[in-house]
mmCIF file of C-alpha atoms in Angstrom:
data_model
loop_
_atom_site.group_PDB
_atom_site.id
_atom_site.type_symbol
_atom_site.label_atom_id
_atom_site.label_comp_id
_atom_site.label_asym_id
_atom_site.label_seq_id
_atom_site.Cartn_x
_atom_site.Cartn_y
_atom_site.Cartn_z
ATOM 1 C CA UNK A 8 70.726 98.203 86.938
ATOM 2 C CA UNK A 9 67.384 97.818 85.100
ATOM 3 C CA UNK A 10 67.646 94.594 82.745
ATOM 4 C CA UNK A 11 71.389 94.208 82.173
ATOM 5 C CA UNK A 12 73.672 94.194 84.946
ATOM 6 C CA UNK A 13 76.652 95.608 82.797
ATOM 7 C CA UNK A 14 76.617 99.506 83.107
ATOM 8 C CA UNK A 15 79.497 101.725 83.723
ATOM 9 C CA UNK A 16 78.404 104.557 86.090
ATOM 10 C CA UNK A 17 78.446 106.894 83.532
ATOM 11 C CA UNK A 18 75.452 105.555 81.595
ATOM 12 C CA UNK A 19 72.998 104.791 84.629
ATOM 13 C CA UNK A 20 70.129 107.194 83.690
ATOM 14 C CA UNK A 21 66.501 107.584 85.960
ATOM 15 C CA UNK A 22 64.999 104.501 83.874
ATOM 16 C CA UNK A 23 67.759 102.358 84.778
ATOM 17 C CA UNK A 24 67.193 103.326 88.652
ATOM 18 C CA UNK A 25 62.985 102.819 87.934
ATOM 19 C CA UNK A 26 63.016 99.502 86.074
ATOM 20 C CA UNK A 27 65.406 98.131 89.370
ATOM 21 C CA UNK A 28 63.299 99.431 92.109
ATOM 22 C CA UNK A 29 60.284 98.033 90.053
ATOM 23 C CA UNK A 30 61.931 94.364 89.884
ATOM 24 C CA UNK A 31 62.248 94.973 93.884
ATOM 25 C CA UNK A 32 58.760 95.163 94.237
ATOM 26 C CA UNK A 33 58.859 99.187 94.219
ATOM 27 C CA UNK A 34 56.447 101.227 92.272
ATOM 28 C CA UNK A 35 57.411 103.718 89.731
ATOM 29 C CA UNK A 36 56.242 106.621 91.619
ATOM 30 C CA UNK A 37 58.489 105.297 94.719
ATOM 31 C CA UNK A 38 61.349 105.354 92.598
ATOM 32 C CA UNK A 39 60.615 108.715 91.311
ATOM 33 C CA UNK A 40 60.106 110.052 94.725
ATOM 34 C CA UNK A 41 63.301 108.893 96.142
ATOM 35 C CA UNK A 42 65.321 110.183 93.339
ATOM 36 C CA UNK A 43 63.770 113.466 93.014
ATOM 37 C CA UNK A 44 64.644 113.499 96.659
ATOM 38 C CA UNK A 45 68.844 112.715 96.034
ATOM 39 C CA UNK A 46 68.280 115.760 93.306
ATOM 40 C CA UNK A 47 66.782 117.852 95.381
ATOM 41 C CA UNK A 48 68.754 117.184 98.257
ATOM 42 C CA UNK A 49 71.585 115.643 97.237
ATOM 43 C CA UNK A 50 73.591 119.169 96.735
ATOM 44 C CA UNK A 51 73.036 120.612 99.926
ATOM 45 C CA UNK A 52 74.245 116.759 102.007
ATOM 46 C CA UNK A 53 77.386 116.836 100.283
ATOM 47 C CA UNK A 54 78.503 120.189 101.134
ATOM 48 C CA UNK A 55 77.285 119.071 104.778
ATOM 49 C CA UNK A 56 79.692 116.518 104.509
ATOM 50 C CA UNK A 57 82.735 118.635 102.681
ATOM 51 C CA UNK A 58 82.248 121.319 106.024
ATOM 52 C CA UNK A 59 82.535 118.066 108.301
ATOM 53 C CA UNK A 60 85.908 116.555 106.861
ATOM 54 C CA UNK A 61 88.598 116.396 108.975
ATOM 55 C CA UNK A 62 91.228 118.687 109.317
ATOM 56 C CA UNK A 63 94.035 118.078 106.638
ATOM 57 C CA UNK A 64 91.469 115.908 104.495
ATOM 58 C CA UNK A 65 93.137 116.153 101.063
ATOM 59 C CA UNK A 66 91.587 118.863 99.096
ATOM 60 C CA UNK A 67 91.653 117.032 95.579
ATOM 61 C CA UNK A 68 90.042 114.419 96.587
ATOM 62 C CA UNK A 69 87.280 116.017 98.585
ATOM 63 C CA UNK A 70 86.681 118.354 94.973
ATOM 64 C CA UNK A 71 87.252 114.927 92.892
ATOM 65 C CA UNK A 72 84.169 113.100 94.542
ATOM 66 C CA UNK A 73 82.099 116.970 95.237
ATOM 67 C CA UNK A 74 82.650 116.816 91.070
ATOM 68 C CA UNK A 75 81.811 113.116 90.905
ATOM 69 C CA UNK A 76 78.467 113.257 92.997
ATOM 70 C CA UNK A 77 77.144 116.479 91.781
ATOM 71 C CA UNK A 78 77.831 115.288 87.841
ATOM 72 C CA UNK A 79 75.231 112.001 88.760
ATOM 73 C CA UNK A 80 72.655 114.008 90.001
ATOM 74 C CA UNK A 81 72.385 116.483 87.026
ATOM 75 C CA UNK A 82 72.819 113.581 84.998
ATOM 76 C CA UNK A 83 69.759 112.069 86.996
ATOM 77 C CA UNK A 84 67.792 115.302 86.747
ATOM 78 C CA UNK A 85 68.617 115.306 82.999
ATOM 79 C CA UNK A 86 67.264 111.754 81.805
ATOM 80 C CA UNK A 87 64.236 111.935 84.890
ATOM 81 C CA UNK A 88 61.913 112.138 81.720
ATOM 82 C CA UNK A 89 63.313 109.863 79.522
#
């Protein structure tokens, strides 16, 4: 992401997502859009997609990733200003 290719998940922030869609050739206000959008929106399409598992889909692992997902997009929505 951004300049150096060496992140762990954990420590992607909003300027890491901006400074990569700006070396594709995407503006900054692109890049802002679309990930306003995922924190918007991004709540709502996973619990789509925890009502749509399959019957017998393991619980732990369907809270594990809900956990997972939701933690990126606060963390998004908390470094969208830096």
């Amino acid at each position: 992401m951004g300049d150096n290719r060496h992140y762990a998940i954990g420590s992607i922030t909003t300027r890491h997502l901006i400074q990569s869609a700006e070396k594709a050739g995407l503006g900054r206000d692109t890049a802002l859009s679309v990930i306003n959008d995922l924190i918007e929106h991004g709540p709502a399409a996973v619990e789509s997609v925890r009502q749509n598992l399959p019957d017998g889909f393991p619980g732990a692992i369907a809270d594990s990733i809900t956990q997972g997902v939701l933690s990126r997009l606060k963390h998004l929505e908390l470094t969208a200003d830096a």
